[in-house]
mmCIF file of C-alpha atoms and ligand atoms in Angstrom:
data_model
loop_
_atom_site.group_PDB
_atom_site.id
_atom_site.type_symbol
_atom_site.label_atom_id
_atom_site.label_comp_id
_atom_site.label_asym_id
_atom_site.label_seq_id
_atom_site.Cartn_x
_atom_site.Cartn_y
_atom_site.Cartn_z
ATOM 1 C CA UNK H 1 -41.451 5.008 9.059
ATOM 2 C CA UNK H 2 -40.905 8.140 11.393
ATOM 3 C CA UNK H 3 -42.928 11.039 10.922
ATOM 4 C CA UNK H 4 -41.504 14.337 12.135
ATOM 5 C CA UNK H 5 -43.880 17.510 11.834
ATOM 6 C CA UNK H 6 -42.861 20.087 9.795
ATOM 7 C CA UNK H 7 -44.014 23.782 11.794
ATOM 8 C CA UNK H 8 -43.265 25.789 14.810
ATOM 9 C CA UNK H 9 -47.302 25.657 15.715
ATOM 10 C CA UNK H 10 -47.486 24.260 18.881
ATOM 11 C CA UNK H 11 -50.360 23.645 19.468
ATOM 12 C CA UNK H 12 -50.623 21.435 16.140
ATOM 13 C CA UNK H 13 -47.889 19.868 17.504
ATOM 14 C CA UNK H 14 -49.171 19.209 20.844
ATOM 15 C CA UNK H 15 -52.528 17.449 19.236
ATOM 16 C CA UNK H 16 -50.299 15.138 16.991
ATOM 17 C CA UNK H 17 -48.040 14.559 19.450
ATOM 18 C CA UNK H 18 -50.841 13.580 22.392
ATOM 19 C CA UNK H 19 -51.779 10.706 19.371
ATOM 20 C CA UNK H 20 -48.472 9.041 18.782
ATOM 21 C CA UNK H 21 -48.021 10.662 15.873
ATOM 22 C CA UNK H 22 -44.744 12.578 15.975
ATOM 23 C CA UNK H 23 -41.523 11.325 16.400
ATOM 24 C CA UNK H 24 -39.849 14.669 15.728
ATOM 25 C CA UNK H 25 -40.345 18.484 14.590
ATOM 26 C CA UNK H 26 -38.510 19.740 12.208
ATOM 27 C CA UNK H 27 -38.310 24.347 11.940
ATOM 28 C CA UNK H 28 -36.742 26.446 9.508
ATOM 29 C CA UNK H 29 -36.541 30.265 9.349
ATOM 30 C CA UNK H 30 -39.495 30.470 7.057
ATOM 31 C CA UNK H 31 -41.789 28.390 9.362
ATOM 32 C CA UNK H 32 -40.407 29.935 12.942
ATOM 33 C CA UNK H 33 -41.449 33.858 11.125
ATOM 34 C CA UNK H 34 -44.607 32.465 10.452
ATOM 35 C CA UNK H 35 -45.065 31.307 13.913
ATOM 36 C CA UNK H 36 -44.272 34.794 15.531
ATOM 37 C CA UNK H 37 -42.349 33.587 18.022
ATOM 38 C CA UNK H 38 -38.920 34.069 19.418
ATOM 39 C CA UNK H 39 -36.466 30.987 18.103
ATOM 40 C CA UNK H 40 -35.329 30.362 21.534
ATOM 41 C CA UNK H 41 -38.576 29.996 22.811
ATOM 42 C CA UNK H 42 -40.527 28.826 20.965
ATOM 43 C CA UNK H 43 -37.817 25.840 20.415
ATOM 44 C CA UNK H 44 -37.949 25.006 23.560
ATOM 45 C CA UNK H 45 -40.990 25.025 24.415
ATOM 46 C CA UNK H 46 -41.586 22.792 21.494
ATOM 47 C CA UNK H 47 -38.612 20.213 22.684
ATOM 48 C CA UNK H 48 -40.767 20.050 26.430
ATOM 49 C CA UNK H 49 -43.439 18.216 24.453
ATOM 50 C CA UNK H 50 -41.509 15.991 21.580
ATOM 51 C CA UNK H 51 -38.796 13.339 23.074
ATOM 52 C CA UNK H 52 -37.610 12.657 19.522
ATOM 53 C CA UNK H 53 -35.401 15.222 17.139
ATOM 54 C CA UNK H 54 -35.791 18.781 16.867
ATOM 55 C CA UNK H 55 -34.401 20.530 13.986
ATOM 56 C CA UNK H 56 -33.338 24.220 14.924
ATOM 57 C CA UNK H 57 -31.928 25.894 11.705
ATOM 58 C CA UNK H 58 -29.164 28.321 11.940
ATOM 59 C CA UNK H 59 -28.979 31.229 9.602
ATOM 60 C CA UNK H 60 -25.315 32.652 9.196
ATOM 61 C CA UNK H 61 -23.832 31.576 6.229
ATOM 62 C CA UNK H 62 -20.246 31.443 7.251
ATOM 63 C CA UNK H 63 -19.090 28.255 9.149
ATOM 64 C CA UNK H 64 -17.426 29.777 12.423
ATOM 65 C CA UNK H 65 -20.607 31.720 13.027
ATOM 66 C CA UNK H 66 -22.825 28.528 11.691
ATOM 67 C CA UNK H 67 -20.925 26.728 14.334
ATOM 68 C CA UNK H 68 -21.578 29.390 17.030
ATOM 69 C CA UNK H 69 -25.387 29.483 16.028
ATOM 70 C CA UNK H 70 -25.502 25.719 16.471
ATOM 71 C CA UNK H 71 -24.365 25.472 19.754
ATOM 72 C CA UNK H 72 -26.168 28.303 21.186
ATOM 73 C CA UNK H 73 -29.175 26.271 19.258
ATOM 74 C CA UNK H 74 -27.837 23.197 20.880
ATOM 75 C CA UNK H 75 -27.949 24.297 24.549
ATOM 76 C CA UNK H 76 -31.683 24.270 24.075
ATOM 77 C CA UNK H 77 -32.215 20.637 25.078
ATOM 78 C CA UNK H 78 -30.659 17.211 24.621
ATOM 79 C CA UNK H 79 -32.983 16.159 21.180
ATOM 80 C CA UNK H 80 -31.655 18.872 19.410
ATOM 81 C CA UNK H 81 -30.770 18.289 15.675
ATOM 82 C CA UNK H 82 -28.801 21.315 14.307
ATOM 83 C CA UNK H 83 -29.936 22.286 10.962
ATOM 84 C CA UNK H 84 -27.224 23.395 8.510
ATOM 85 C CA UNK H 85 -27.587 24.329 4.234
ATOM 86 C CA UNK H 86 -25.958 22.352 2.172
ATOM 87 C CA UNK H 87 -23.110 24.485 1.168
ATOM 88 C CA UNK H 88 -19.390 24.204 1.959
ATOM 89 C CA UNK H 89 -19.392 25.882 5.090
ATOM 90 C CA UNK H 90 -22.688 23.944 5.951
ATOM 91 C CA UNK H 91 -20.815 20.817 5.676
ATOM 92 C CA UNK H 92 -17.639 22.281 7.576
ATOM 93 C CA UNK H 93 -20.117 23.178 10.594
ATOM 94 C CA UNK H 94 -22.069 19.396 10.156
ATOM 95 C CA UNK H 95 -18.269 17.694 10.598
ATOM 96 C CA UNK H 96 -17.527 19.882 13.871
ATOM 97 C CA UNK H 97 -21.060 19.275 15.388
ATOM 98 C CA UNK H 98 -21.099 15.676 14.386
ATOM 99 C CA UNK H 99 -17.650 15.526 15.811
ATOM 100 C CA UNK H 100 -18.582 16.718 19.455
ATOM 101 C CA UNK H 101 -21.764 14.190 19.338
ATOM 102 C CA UNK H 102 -24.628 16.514 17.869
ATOM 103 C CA UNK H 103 -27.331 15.630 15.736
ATOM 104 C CA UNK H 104 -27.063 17.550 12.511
ATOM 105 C CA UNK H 105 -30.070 17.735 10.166
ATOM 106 C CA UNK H 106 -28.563 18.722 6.849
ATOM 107 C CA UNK H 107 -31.075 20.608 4.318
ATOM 108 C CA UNK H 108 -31.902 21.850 1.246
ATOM 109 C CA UNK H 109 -30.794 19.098 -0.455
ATOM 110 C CA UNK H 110 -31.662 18.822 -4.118
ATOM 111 C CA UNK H 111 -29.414 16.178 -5.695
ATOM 112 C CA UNK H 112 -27.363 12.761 -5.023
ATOM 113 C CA UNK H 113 -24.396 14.026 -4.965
ATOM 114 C CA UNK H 114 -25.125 16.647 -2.163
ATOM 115 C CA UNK H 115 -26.540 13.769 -0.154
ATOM 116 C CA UNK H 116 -23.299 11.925 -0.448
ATOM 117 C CA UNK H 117 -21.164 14.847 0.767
ATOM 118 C CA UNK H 118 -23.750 15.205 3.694
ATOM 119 C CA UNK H 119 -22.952 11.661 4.700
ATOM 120 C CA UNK H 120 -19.345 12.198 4.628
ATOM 121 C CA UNK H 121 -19.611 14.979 6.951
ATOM 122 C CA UNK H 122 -21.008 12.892 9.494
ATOM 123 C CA UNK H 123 -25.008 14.310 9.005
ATOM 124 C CA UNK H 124 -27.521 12.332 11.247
ATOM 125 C CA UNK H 125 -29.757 13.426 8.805
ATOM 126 C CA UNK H 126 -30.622 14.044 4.982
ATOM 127 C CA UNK H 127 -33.340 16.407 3.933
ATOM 128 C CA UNK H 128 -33.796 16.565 0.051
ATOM 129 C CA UNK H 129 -36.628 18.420 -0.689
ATOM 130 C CA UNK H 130 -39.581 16.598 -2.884
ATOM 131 C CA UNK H 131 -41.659 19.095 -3.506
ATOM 132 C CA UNK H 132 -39.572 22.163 -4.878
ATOM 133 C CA UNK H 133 -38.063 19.898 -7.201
ATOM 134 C CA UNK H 134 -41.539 19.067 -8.601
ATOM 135 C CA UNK H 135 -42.161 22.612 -8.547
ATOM 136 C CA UNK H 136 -39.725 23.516 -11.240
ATOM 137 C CA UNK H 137 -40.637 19.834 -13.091
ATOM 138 C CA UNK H 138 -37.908 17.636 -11.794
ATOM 139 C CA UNK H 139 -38.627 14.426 -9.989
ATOM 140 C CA UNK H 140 -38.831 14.899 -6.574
ATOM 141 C CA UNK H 141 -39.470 11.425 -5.904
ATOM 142 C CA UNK H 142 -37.012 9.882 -8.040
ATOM 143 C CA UNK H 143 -34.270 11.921 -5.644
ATOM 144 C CA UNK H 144 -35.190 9.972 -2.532
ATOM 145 C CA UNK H 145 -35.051 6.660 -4.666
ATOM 146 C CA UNK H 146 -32.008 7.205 -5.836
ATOM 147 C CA UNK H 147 -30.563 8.739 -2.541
ATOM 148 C CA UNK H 148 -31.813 5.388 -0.814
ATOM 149 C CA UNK H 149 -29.926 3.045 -3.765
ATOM 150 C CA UNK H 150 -26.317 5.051 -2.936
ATOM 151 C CA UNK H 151 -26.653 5.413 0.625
ATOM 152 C CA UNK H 152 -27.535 1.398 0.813
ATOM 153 C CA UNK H 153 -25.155 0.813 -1.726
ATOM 154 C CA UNK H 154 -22.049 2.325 0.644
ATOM 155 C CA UNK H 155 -23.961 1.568 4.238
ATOM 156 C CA UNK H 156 -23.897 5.161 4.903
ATOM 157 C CA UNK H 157 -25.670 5.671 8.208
ATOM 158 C CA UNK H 158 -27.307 9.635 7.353
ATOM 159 C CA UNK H 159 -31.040 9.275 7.616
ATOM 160 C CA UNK H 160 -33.018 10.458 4.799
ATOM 161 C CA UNK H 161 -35.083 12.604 6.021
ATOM 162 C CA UNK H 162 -37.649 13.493 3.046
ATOM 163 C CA UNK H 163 -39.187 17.011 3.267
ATOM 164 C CA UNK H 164 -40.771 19.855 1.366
ATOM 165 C CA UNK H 165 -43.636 16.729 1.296
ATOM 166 C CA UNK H 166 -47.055 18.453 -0.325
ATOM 167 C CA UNK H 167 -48.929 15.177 -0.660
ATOM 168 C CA UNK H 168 -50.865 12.255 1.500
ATOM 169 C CA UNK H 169 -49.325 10.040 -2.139
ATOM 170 C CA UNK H 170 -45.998 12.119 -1.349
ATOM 171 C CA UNK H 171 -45.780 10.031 2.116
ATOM 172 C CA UNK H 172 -46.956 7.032 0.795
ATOM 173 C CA UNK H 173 -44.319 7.089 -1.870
ATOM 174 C CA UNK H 174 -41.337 7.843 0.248
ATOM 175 C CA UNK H 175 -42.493 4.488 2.439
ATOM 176 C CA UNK H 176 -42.876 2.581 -0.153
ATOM 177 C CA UNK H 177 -39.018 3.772 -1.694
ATOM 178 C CA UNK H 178 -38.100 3.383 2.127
ATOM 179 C CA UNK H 179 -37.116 7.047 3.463
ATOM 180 C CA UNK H 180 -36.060 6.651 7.016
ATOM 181 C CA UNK H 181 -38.259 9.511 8.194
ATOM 182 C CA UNK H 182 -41.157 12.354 6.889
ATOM 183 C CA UNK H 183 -41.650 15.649 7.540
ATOM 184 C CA UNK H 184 -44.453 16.824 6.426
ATOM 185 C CA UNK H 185 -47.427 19.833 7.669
ATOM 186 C CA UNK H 186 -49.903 19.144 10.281
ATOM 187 C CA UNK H 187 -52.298 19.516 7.864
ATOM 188 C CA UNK H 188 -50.927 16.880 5.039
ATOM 189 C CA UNK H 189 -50.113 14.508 8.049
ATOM 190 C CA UNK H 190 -54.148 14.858 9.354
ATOM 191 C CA UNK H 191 -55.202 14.608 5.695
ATOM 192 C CA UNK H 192 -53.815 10.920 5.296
ATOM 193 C CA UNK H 193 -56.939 9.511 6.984
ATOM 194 C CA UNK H 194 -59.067 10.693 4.475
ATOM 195 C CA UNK H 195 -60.829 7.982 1.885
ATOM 196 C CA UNK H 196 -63.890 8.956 -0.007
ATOM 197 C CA UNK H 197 -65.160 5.078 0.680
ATOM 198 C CA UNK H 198 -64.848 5.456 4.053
ATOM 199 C CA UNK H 199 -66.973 7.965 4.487
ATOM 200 C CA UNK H 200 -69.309 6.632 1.650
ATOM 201 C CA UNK H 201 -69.090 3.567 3.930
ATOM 202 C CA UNK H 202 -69.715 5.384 7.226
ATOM 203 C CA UNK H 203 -72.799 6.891 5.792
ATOM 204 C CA UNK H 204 -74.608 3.454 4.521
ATOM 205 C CA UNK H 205 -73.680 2.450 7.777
ATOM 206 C CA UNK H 206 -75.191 4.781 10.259
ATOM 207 C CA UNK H 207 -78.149 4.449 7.318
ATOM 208 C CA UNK H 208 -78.651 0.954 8.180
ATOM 209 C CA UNK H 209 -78.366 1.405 11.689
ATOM 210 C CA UNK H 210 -80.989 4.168 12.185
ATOM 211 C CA UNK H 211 -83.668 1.566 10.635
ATOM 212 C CA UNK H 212 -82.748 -0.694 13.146
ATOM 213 C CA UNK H 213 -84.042 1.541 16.164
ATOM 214 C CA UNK H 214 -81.617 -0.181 18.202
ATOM 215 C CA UNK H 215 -78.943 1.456 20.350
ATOM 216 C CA UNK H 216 -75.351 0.096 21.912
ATOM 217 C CA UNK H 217 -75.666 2.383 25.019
HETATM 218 C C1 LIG G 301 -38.020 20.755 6.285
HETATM 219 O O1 LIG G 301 -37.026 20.573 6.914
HETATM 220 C C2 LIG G 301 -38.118 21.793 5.247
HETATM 221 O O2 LIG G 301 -37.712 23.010 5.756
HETATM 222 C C3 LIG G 301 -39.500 21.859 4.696
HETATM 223 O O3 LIG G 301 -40.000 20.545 4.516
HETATM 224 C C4 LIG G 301 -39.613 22.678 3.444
HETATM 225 O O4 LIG G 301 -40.901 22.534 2.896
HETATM 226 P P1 LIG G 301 -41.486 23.539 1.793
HETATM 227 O O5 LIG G 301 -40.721 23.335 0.526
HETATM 228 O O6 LIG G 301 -42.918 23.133 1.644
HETATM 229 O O7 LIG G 301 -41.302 24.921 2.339
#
């Protein structure tokens, strides 16, 4: 299972990263205004530090100046994964990228049949998006399951790439269903470690040890 981090923080990405943890980034517009940085910059400097994919999202809506976003976007660096919205022109500017050997990172998914059209256009990646969907009450979850049963069905090569993840049981979930990759916050991603009885544990431990009065080093 791939994990890709989900923010334009760098240094959060930088500590993950240093621990084997990331094996891409993935930005949108929403995260790179939170970051205050410039796109261009901040992109890159984030692609010095991660080897793997690096979603850069482009923001015109039409798919000649999606296209002209992308490549600009593109010229970045080598692990570059274009991000395009799943709308008709989105899927217009995923063909021509995919076509002159770009990764494309196709998002705001929200249903099978968008997935499959994303395929067709050649997408290296799928992002449906978990938790919006359980935001309004619809199964999130279910999405990436059934995504993974047509895409296996048909051989379809398009990662899916499960975002908007809120949960440690999120991640867990989309291994167990078998998403190719998760993106998910720093902060969701350091969370997984937590387990009430380990630190229940911990403490009986180090207990125990302090009436020992012995000491390792
Ligand atoms: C990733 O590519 C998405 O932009 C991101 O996971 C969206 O997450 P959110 O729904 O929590 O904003």
């Amino acid at each position: 299972m791939k994990f890709f981090v989900d923010t334009a923080d760098v240094a959060a990405i930088k500590e993950l990263n240093d621990l084997g943890m990331v094996d891409g980034v993935t930005t949108n517009p929403s995260l790179i205004m939170k970051s205050g940085r410039d796109i261009l910059e901040v992109t890159k400097e984030i692609c010095d530090i991660v080897s793997g994919p690096v979603s850069a999202e482009v923001v015109a809506t039409d798919a000649k100046d999606m296209i002209e976003e992308g490549l600009k976007l593109a010229k970045i660096a080598p692990n570059i994964a274009i991000k395009v919205p799943l709308t008709w022109d989105g899927l217009t500017a995923c063909k021509a990228f995919a076509s002159e050997g770009h990764m494309v990172n196709v998002t705001l998914c929200f249903s099978v049949s968008q997935a499959i059209l994303a395929a067709k256009a050649g997408a290296t990646f799928i992002s449906p998006f978990i938790g919006r969907l359980d935001d309004i009450n619809l199964d999130g979850m279910q999405l990436i399951d059934d995504i993974r049963t047509v895409y296996d069905n048909y051989d379809y090569k398009t990662e899916i790439l499960a975002a908007s993840i809120r949960s440690t049981n999120h991640i867990a979930e989309c291994g167990r269903i078998g998403a190719d990759v998760i993106t998910a916050p720093p902060a969701v991603i350091k969370s997984m470690v937590k387990h009430p009885l380990t630190d229940q544990g911990l403490a009986q431990f180090m207990a125990d040890w302090a009436k020992t009065g012995q000491k390792i080093v």
